[in-house]
Amino acid sequence: MTDYYKEQRNELEALESIYPDSFTVLSENPPSFTITVTSEAGENDENVQTTLKFTYSEKYPDDAPLYEIFAQLNLEDNDVADILKLLALQAEENLGMVMIFTLVTAVQEKLNEIVDQIKTRREEEKKQKEKEAEEAEKQLFHGTPARFDAELLEIKKKRMKEEEQAGKNKLSGRQLFETDHNLDTSDIQFLEDVGNNVEVDESLFQEMDDLELEDDDDDPDYNPADRESDLTD
């Protein structure tokens, strides 16, 4: 016949000596206690931690102990769920033997895995942020190939439109000739219209006839040589 009380007392004494700083007795009957489990230090001395609460059942270790996560530090909800599943699996595998040390050791290893996962996740996030920053810098200074192609296509379209508009405004040689011919015709027509509308005052010519113009040739004393002499002097 198994002496459950004796086996439980012996295990309690062993656990107290193994975990002197993290083992705490909560009650004597039924025996209940907590053990705080901390992972190895991770990046920047960060770690995860959980406090496990165990309560012996009357027929422990033939029956599994009661267990729960009493407290935790830096653990996600899914991490807590994984630890509880691990405890259930280990308890099932170790029925008939004192198992608290085995359960605590399994949780310790799990916490170390979680710290490694956190470190890996943060490194990946850091790399992703650096990659995004590099991509943003490339877009800022150089633009993406698609954007460059779009801008180039837009420039080509604009240039073709300007050339097409310039072609419409440009006159052909025939058009220039016809334009110049029309200008000549319009000039002639203008002169004809002006000529037809000019009124000549004939009285002006009559007044000129009445003017007495003095002619040097009619002067009996006129000597051409004297004039040439005056010009020479």
PDB file of C-alpha atoms in Angstrom:
ATOM      1  CA  MET A   1       0.000   0.000   0.000  1.00  0.00           C
ATOM      2  CA  THR A   2       1.387   3.355  -1.092  1.00  0.00           C
ATOM      3  CA  ASP A   3       2.034   5.905   1.628  1.00  0.00           C
ATOM      4  CA  TYR A   4       0.934   9.052  -0.310  1.00  0.00           C
ATOM      5  CA  TYR A   5       1.513  11.364   2.612  1.00  0.00           C
ATOM      6  CA  LYS A   6       5.134  10.218   3.029  1.00  0.00           C
ATOM      7  CA  GLU A   7       5.927  10.527  -0.673  1.00  0.00           C
ATOM      8  CA  GLN A   8       4.426  13.987  -0.746  1.00  0.00           C
ATOM      9  CA  ARG A   9       6.405  15.129   2.330  1.00  0.00           C
ATOM     10  CA  ASN A  10       9.663  13.825   0.891  1.00  0.00           C
ATOM     11  CA  GLU A  11       9.078  15.624  -2.401  1.00  0.00           C
ATOM     12  CA  LEU A  12       8.222  18.895  -0.650  1.00  0.00           C
ATOM     13  CA  GLU A  13      11.516  18.782   1.281  1.00  0.00           C
ATOM     14  CA  ALA A  14      13.440  18.096  -1.949  1.00  0.00           C
ATOM     15  CA  LEU A  15      11.721  20.915  -3.837  1.00  0.00           C
ATOM     16  CA  GLU A  16      12.433  23.379  -1.050  1.00  0.00           C
ATOM     17  CA  SER A  17      16.135  22.571  -1.237  1.00  0.00           C
ATOM     18  CA  ILE A  18      16.217  22.696  -5.088  1.00  0.00           C
ATOM     19  CA  TYR A  19      14.329  26.004  -5.352  1.00  0.00           C
ATOM     20  CA  PRO A  20      15.217  27.873  -2.130  1.00  0.00           C
ATOM     21  CA  ASP A  21      14.482  31.333  -3.580  1.00  0.00           C
ATOM     22  CA  SER A  22      11.381  30.534  -5.598  1.00  0.00           C
ATOM     23  CA  PHE A  23       9.568  27.896  -3.551  1.00  0.00           C
ATOM     24  CA  THR A  24       6.716  29.115  -1.344  1.00  0.00           C
ATOM     25  CA  VAL A  25       4.307  27.012   0.756  1.00  0.00           C
ATOM     26  CA  LEU A  26       0.716  28.220   0.595  1.00  0.00           C
ATOM     27  CA  SER A  27      -1.014  25.611   2.760  1.00  0.00           C
ATOM     28  CA  GLU A  28      -0.326  22.349   4.623  1.00  0.00           C
ATOM     29  CA  ASN A  29      -3.624  20.591   4.126  1.00  0.00           C
ATOM     30  CA  PRO A  30      -4.003  19.972   1.346  1.00  0.00           C
ATOM     31  CA  PRO A  31      -0.357  20.627   0.527  1.00  0.00           C
ATOM     32  CA  SER A  32      -0.213  23.608  -1.830  1.00  0.00           C
ATOM     33  CA  PHE A  33       2.796  25.628  -2.956  1.00  0.00           C
ATOM     34  CA  THR A  34       4.179  27.821  -5.746  1.00  0.00           C
ATOM     35  CA  ILE A  35       7.428  27.696  -7.707  1.00  0.00           C
ATOM     36  CA  THR A  36       8.540  30.656  -9.787  1.00  0.00           C
ATOM     37  CA  VAL A  37      10.255  29.685 -13.062  1.00  0.00           C
ATOM     38  CA  THR A  38      12.355  32.207 -14.978  1.00  0.00           C
ATOM     39  CA  SER A  39      13.871  31.805 -18.417  1.00  0.00           C
ATOM     40  CA  GLU A  40      17.488  32.400 -19.230  1.00  0.00           C
ATOM     41  CA  ALA A  41      18.264  36.046 -19.998  1.00  0.00           C
ATOM     42  CA  GLY A  42      17.421  37.077 -23.526  1.00  0.00           C
ATOM     43  CA  GLU A  43      18.287  40.156 -25.549  1.00  0.00           C
ATOM     44  CA  ASN A  44      18.876  43.254 -23.376  1.00  0.00           C
ATOM     45  CA  ASP A  45      18.657  40.956 -20.301  1.00  0.00           C
ATOM     46  CA  GLU A  46      14.959  40.503 -20.998  1.00  0.00           C
ATOM     47  CA  ASN A  47      13.322  37.299 -19.805  1.00  0.00           C
ATOM     48  CA  VAL A  48       9.943  35.666 -19.346  1.00  0.00           C
ATOM     49  CA  GLN A  49       8.648  34.275 -16.114  1.00  0.00           C
ATOM     50  CA  THR A  50       5.793  32.292 -14.681  1.00  0.00           C
ATOM     51  CA  THR A  51       4.782  31.242 -11.200  1.00  0.00           C
ATOM     52  CA  LEU A  52       3.298  27.747 -11.103  1.00  0.00           C
ATOM     53  CA  LYS A  53       0.861  26.733  -8.353  1.00  0.00           C
ATOM     54  CA  PHE A  54       0.625  23.027  -7.443  1.00  0.00           C
ATOM     55  CA  THR A  55      -1.815  21.298  -5.095  1.00  0.00           C
ATOM     56  CA  TYR A  56      -1.433  17.653  -4.235  1.00  0.00           C
ATOM     57  CA  SER A  57      -4.431  15.452  -4.797  1.00  0.00           C
ATOM     58  CA  GLU A  58      -5.163  12.886  -2.086  1.00  0.00           C
ATOM     59  CA  LYS A  59      -3.626  10.019  -4.059  1.00  0.00           C
ATOM     60  CA  TYR A  60      -0.733  11.910  -5.655  1.00  0.00           C
ATOM     61  CA  PRO A  61       1.468  10.699  -7.346  1.00  0.00           C
ATOM     62  CA  ASP A  62      -0.905   8.019  -8.675  1.00  0.00           C
ATOM     63  CA  ASP A  63      -3.221  10.903  -9.539  1.00  0.00           C
ATOM     64  CA  ALA A  64      -1.966  14.058 -11.235  1.00  0.00           C
ATOM     65  CA  PRO A  65      -1.539  17.147  -9.055  1.00  0.00           C
ATOM     66  CA  LEU A  66      -3.700  20.180  -9.614  1.00  0.00           C
ATOM     67  CA  TYR A  67      -1.790  22.982 -11.342  1.00  0.00           C
ATOM     68  CA  GLU A  68      -2.333  26.476 -12.646  1.00  0.00           C
ATOM     69  CA  ILE A  69      -0.346  29.519 -13.730  1.00  0.00           C
ATOM     70  CA  PHE A  70      -0.443  31.712 -10.644  1.00  0.00           C
ATOM     71  CA  ALA A  71       1.348  34.694 -12.234  1.00  0.00           C
ATOM     72  CA  GLN A  72       3.385  35.482 -15.358  1.00  0.00           C
ATOM     73  CA  LEU A  73       5.702  38.108 -16.846  1.00  0.00           C
ATOM     74  CA  ASN A  74       6.137  38.966 -20.550  1.00  0.00           C
ATOM     75  CA  LEU A  75       4.093  36.001 -21.717  1.00  0.00           C
ATOM     76  CA  GLU A  76       1.463  36.167 -24.452  1.00  0.00           C
ATOM     77  CA  ASP A  77      -1.875  34.420 -24.067  1.00  0.00           C
ATOM     78  CA  ASN A  78      -0.837  31.732 -26.525  1.00  0.00           C
ATOM     79  CA  ASP A  79       2.329  31.129 -24.492  1.00  0.00           C
ATOM     80  CA  VAL A  80       0.240  30.561 -21.374  1.00  0.00           C
ATOM     81  CA  ALA A  81      -1.972  28.133 -23.256  1.00  0.00           C
ATOM     82  CA  ASP A  82       1.071  26.226 -24.534  1.00  0.00           C
ATOM     83  CA  ILE A  83       2.496  25.905 -21.002  1.00  0.00           C
ATOM     84  CA  LEU A  84      -0.781  24.498 -19.664  1.00  0.00           C
ATOM     85  CA  LYS A  85      -0.875  21.937 -22.474  1.00  0.00           C
ATOM     86  CA  LEU A  86       2.710  20.979 -21.710  1.00  0.00           C
ATOM     87  CA  LEU A  87       1.915  20.463 -18.020  1.00  0.00           C
ATOM     88  CA  ALA A  88      -1.044  18.228 -18.891  1.00  0.00           C
ATOM     89  CA  LEU A  89       1.093  16.106 -21.207  1.00  0.00           C
ATOM     90  CA  GLN A  90       3.933  15.726 -18.734  1.00  0.00           C
ATOM     91  CA  ALA A  91       1.565  14.889 -15.856  1.00  0.00           C
ATOM     92  CA  GLU A  92      -0.075  12.163 -17.937  1.00  0.00           C
ATOM     93  CA  GLU A  93       3.280  10.640 -18.869  1.00  0.00           C
ATOM     94  CA  ASN A  94       4.601  10.598 -15.274  1.00  0.00           C
ATOM     95  CA  LEU A  95       1.658   9.192 -13.337  1.00  0.00           C
ATOM     96  CA  GLY A  96       2.755   6.933 -10.487  1.00  0.00           C
ATOM     97  CA  MET A  97       5.970   8.920  -9.864  1.00  0.00           C
ATOM     98  CA  VAL A  98       6.614  12.157  -8.044  1.00  0.00           C
ATOM     99  CA  MET A  99       6.714  14.619 -10.911  1.00  0.00           C
ATOM    100  CA  ILE A 100       6.878  18.239  -9.757  1.00  0.00           C
ATOM    101  CA  PHE A 101      10.573  18.607 -10.616  1.00  0.00           C
ATOM    102  CA  THR A 102       9.911  17.093 -14.073  1.00  0.00           C
ATOM    103  CA  LEU A 103       7.027  19.481 -14.692  1.00  0.00           C
ATOM    104  CA  VAL A 104       9.013  22.517 -13.593  1.00  0.00           C
ATOM    105  CA  THR A 105      11.991  21.489 -15.761  1.00  0.00           C
ATOM    106  CA  ALA A 106       9.726  21.124 -18.808  1.00  0.00           C
ATOM    107  CA  VAL A 107       8.295  24.600 -18.204  1.00  0.00           C
ATOM    108  CA  GLN A 108      11.807  26.026 -17.783  1.00  0.00           C
ATOM    109  CA  GLU A 109      12.809  24.683 -21.204  1.00  0.00           C
ATOM    110  CA  LYS A 110       9.606  26.051 -22.714  1.00  0.00           C
ATOM    111  CA  LEU A 111      10.323  29.522 -21.348  1.00  0.00           C
ATOM    112  CA  ASN A 112      13.799  29.435 -22.887  1.00  0.00           C
ATOM    113  CA  GLU A 113      12.238  28.549 -26.234  1.00  0.00           C
ATOM    114  CA  ILE A 114       9.835  31.467 -25.918  1.00  0.00           C
ATOM    115  CA  VAL A 115      12.722  33.868 -25.267  1.00  0.00           C
ATOM    116  CA  ASP A 116      14.516  32.573 -28.374  1.00  0.00           C
ATOM    117  CA  GLN A 117      11.328  33.024 -30.396  1.00  0.00           C
ATOM    118  CA  ILE A 118      10.954  36.577 -29.143  1.00  0.00           C
ATOM    119  CA  LYS A 119      14.565  37.317 -30.098  1.00  0.00           C
ATOM    120  CA  THR A 120      14.094  35.821 -33.579  1.00  0.00           C
ATOM    121  CA  ARG A 121      10.820  37.689 -34.106  1.00  0.00           C
ATOM    122  CA  ARG A 122      12.367  41.004 -33.132  1.00  0.00           C
ATOM    123  CA  GLU A 123      15.344  40.451 -35.422  1.00  0.00           C
ATOM    124  CA  GLU A 124      12.965  39.732 -38.304  1.00  0.00           C
ATOM    125  CA  GLU A 125      10.924  42.830 -37.494  1.00  0.00           C
ATOM    126  CA  LYS A 126      14.107  44.898 -37.396  1.00  0.00           C
ATOM    127  CA  LYS A 127      15.221  43.561 -40.779  1.00  0.00           C
ATOM    128  CA  GLN A 128      11.778  44.202 -42.227  1.00  0.00           C
ATOM    129  CA  LYS A 129      11.794  47.792 -40.972  1.00  0.00           C
ATOM    130  CA  GLU A 130      15.275  48.346 -42.416  1.00  0.00           C
ATOM    131  CA  LYS A 131      14.127  46.912 -45.748  1.00  0.00           C
ATOM    132  CA  GLU A 132      11.052  49.132 -45.772  1.00  0.00           C
ATOM    133  CA  ALA A 133      13.210  52.151 -44.948  1.00  0.00           C
ATOM    134  CA  GLU A 134      15.565  51.339 -47.840  1.00  0.00           C
ATOM    135  CA  GLU A 135      12.635  50.926 -50.225  1.00  0.00           C
ATOM    136  CA  ALA A 136      11.171  54.231 -49.070  1.00  0.00           C
ATOM    137  CA  GLU A 137      14.531  55.947 -49.610  1.00  0.00           C
ATOM    138  CA  LYS A 138      14.826  54.495 -53.118  1.00  0.00           C
ATOM    139  CA  GLN A 139      11.349  55.709 -53.988  1.00  0.00           C
ATOM    140  CA  LEU A 140      12.135  59.136 -52.564  1.00  0.00           C
ATOM    141  CA  PHE A 141      15.299  59.727 -54.574  1.00  0.00           C
ATOM    142  CA  HIS A 142      14.850  57.534 -57.621  1.00  0.00           C
ATOM    143  CA  GLY A 143      11.211  56.519 -57.810  1.00  0.00           C
ATOM    144  CA  THR A 144       9.997  53.073 -58.666  1.00  0.00           C
ATOM    145  CA  PRO A 145      10.552  51.714 -62.223  1.00  0.00           C
ATOM    146  CA  ALA A 146       6.810  51.702 -62.804  1.00  0.00           C
ATOM    147  CA  ARG A 147       6.517  55.316 -61.743  1.00  0.00           C
ATOM    148  CA  PHE A 148       9.495  56.274 -63.909  1.00  0.00           C
ATOM    149  CA  ASP A 149       7.947  54.551 -66.953  1.00  0.00           C
ATOM    150  CA  ALA A 150       4.642  56.293 -66.315  1.00  0.00           C
ATOM    151  CA  GLU A 151       6.318  59.692 -66.059  1.00  0.00           C
ATOM    152  CA  LEU A 152       8.306  59.036 -69.238  1.00  0.00           C
ATOM    153  CA  LEU A 153       5.155  58.011 -71.104  1.00  0.00           C
ATOM    154  CA  GLU A 154       3.382  61.145 -69.899  1.00  0.00           C
ATOM    155  CA  ILE A 155       6.241  63.318 -71.167  1.00  0.00           C
ATOM    156  CA  LYS A 156       6.127  61.607 -74.581  1.00  0.00           C
ATOM    157  CA  LYS A 157       2.367  62.114 -74.838  1.00  0.00           C
ATOM    158  CA  LYS A 158       2.718  65.784 -73.942  1.00  0.00           C
ATOM    159  CA  ARG A 159       5.478  66.274 -76.516  1.00  0.00           C
ATOM    160  CA  MET A 160       3.480  64.540 -79.258  1.00  0.00           C
ATOM    161  CA  LYS A 161       0.466  66.706 -78.466  1.00  0.00           C
ATOM    162  CA  GLU A 162       2.563  69.875 -78.683  1.00  0.00           C
ATOM    163  CA  GLU A 163       4.068  68.776 -82.011  1.00  0.00           C
ATOM    164  CA  GLU A 164       0.615  67.933 -83.347  1.00  0.00           C
ATOM    165  CA  GLN A 165      -0.703  71.345 -82.298  1.00  0.00           C
ATOM    166  CA  ALA A 166       2.314  73.056 -83.850  1.00  0.00           C
ATOM    167  CA  GLY A 167       1.674  71.154 -87.091  1.00  0.00           C
ATOM    168  CA  LYS A 168      -1.895  72.441 -87.204  1.00  0.00           C
ATOM    169  CA  ASN A 169      -0.765  76.028 -86.735  1.00  0.00           C
ATOM    170  CA  LYS A 170       2.020  75.791 -89.339  1.00  0.00           C
ATOM    171  CA  LEU A 171       1.065  76.937 -92.885  1.00  0.00           C
ATOM    172  CA  SER A 172       2.139  74.946 -95.925  1.00  0.00           C
ATOM    173  CA  GLY A 173       4.039  76.525 -98.825  1.00  0.00           C
ATOM    174  CA  ARG A 174       0.857  76.752-100.862  1.00  0.00           C
ATOM    175  CA  GLN A 175      -1.003  78.314 -97.944  1.00  0.00           C
ATOM    176  CA  LEU A 176       1.753  80.881 -97.506  1.00  0.00           C
ATOM    177  CA  PHE A 177       1.645  81.708-101.254  1.00  0.00           C
ATOM    178  CA  GLU A 178      -2.099  82.092-101.235  1.00  0.00           C
ATOM    179  CA  THR A 179      -1.849  84.231 -98.111  1.00  0.00           C
ATOM    180  CA  ASP A 180       0.773  86.545 -99.716  1.00  0.00           C
ATOM    181  CA  HIS A 181      -1.280  86.699-102.928  1.00  0.00           C
ATOM    182  CA  ASN A 182      -4.354  87.659-100.977  1.00  0.00           C
ATOM    183  CA  LEU A 183      -2.328  90.370 -99.254  1.00  0.00           C
ATOM    184  CA  ASP A 184      -1.182  91.765-102.619  1.00  0.00           C
ATOM    185  CA  THR A 185      -4.736  91.723-103.911  1.00  0.00           C
ATOM    186  CA  SER A 186      -6.001  93.468-100.829  1.00  0.00           C
ATOM    187  CA  ASP A 187      -3.276  96.149-101.145  1.00  0.00           C
ATOM    188  CA  ILE A 188      -4.226  96.847-104.760  1.00  0.00           C
ATOM    189  CA  GLN A 189      -7.883  96.992-103.881  1.00  0.00           C
ATOM    190  CA  PHE A 190      -7.057  99.404-101.066  1.00  0.00           C
ATOM    191  CA  LEU A 191      -5.170 101.725-103.393  1.00  0.00           C
ATOM    192  CA  GLU A 192      -7.963 101.626-105.942  1.00  0.00           C
ATOM    193  CA  ASP A 193     -10.528 102.462-103.291  1.00  0.00           C
ATOM    194  CA  VAL A 194      -8.417 105.345-102.054  1.00  0.00           C
ATOM    195  CA  GLY A 195      -7.876 106.654-105.601  1.00  0.00           C
ATOM    196  CA  ASN A 196     -11.551 106.610-106.322  1.00  0.00           C
ATOM    197  CA  ASN A 197     -12.309 108.508-103.160  1.00  0.00           C
ATOM    198  CA  VAL A 198      -9.633 111.257-103.578  1.00  0.00           C
ATOM    199  CA  GLU A 199     -11.069 114.649-104.570  1.00  0.00           C
ATOM    200  CA  VAL A 200      -8.687 117.005-106.373  1.00  0.00           C
ATOM    201  CA  ASP A 201      -9.067 120.677-105.685  1.00  0.00           C
ATOM    202  CA  GLU A 202      -8.510 122.236-109.182  1.00  0.00           C
ATOM    203  CA  SER A 203      -8.393 125.704-107.724  1.00  0.00           C
ATOM    204  CA  LEU A 204      -4.961 124.907-106.342  1.00  0.00           C
ATOM    205  CA  PHE A 205      -3.589 124.481-109.840  1.00  0.00           C
ATOM    206  CA  GLN A 206      -5.222 127.728-110.922  1.00  0.00           C
ATOM    207  CA  GLU A 207      -3.497 129.588-108.130  1.00  0.00           C
ATOM    208  CA  MET A 208      -0.159 128.155-109.190  1.00  0.00           C
ATOM    209  CA  ASP A 209      -0.688 129.488-112.721  1.00  0.00           C
ATOM    210  CA  ASP A 210      -1.343 132.920-111.300  1.00  0.00           C
ATOM    211  CA  LEU A 211       1.931 132.963-109.427  1.00  0.00           C
ATOM    212  CA  GLU A 212       4.639 135.181-111.020  1.00  0.00           C
ATOM    213  CA  LEU A 213       7.771 133.087-111.074  1.00  0.00           C
ATOM    214  CA  GLU A 214      10.948 134.994-111.736  1.00  0.00           C
ATOM    215  CA  ASP A 215      13.135 133.363-114.375  1.00  0.00           C
ATOM    216  CA  ASP A 216      16.799 134.208-114.408  1.00  0.00           C
ATOM    217  CA  ASP A 217      16.918 133.613-118.175  1.00  0.00           C
ATOM    218  CA  ASP A 218      14.583 136.555-118.762  1.00  0.00           C
ATOM    219  CA  ASP A 219      16.900 138.935-116.877  1.00  0.00           C
ATOM    220  CA  PRO A 220      18.905 140.997-119.440  1.00  0.00           C
ATOM    221  CA  ASP A 221      21.736 141.409-116.962  1.00  0.00           C
ATOM    222  CA  TYR A 222      21.984 137.681-116.156  1.00  0.00           C
ATOM    223  CA  ASN A 223      25.392 136.161-116.750  1.00  0.00           C
ATOM    224  CA  PRO A 224      25.798 132.428-116.019  1.00  0.00           C
ATOM    225  CA  ALA A 225      29.542 132.880-115.517  1.00  0.00           C
ATOM    226  CA  ASP A 226      28.943 135.257-112.636  1.00  0.00           C
ATOM    227  CA  ARG A 227      26.864 132.591-110.889  1.00  0.00           C
ATOM    228  CA  GLU A 228      29.519 129.956-111.329  1.00  0.00           C
ATOM    229  CA  SER A 229      32.079 132.389-109.924  1.00  0.00           C
ATOM    230  CA  ASP A 230      29.869 133.006-106.910  1.00  0.00           C
ATOM    231  CA  LEU A 231      29.510 129.286-106.334  1.00  0.00           C
ATOM    232  CA  THR A 232      33.266 128.799-106.570  1.00  0.00           C
ATOM    233  CA  ASP A 233      33.946 131.518-104.043  1.00  0.00           C
TER     234      ASP A 233
END
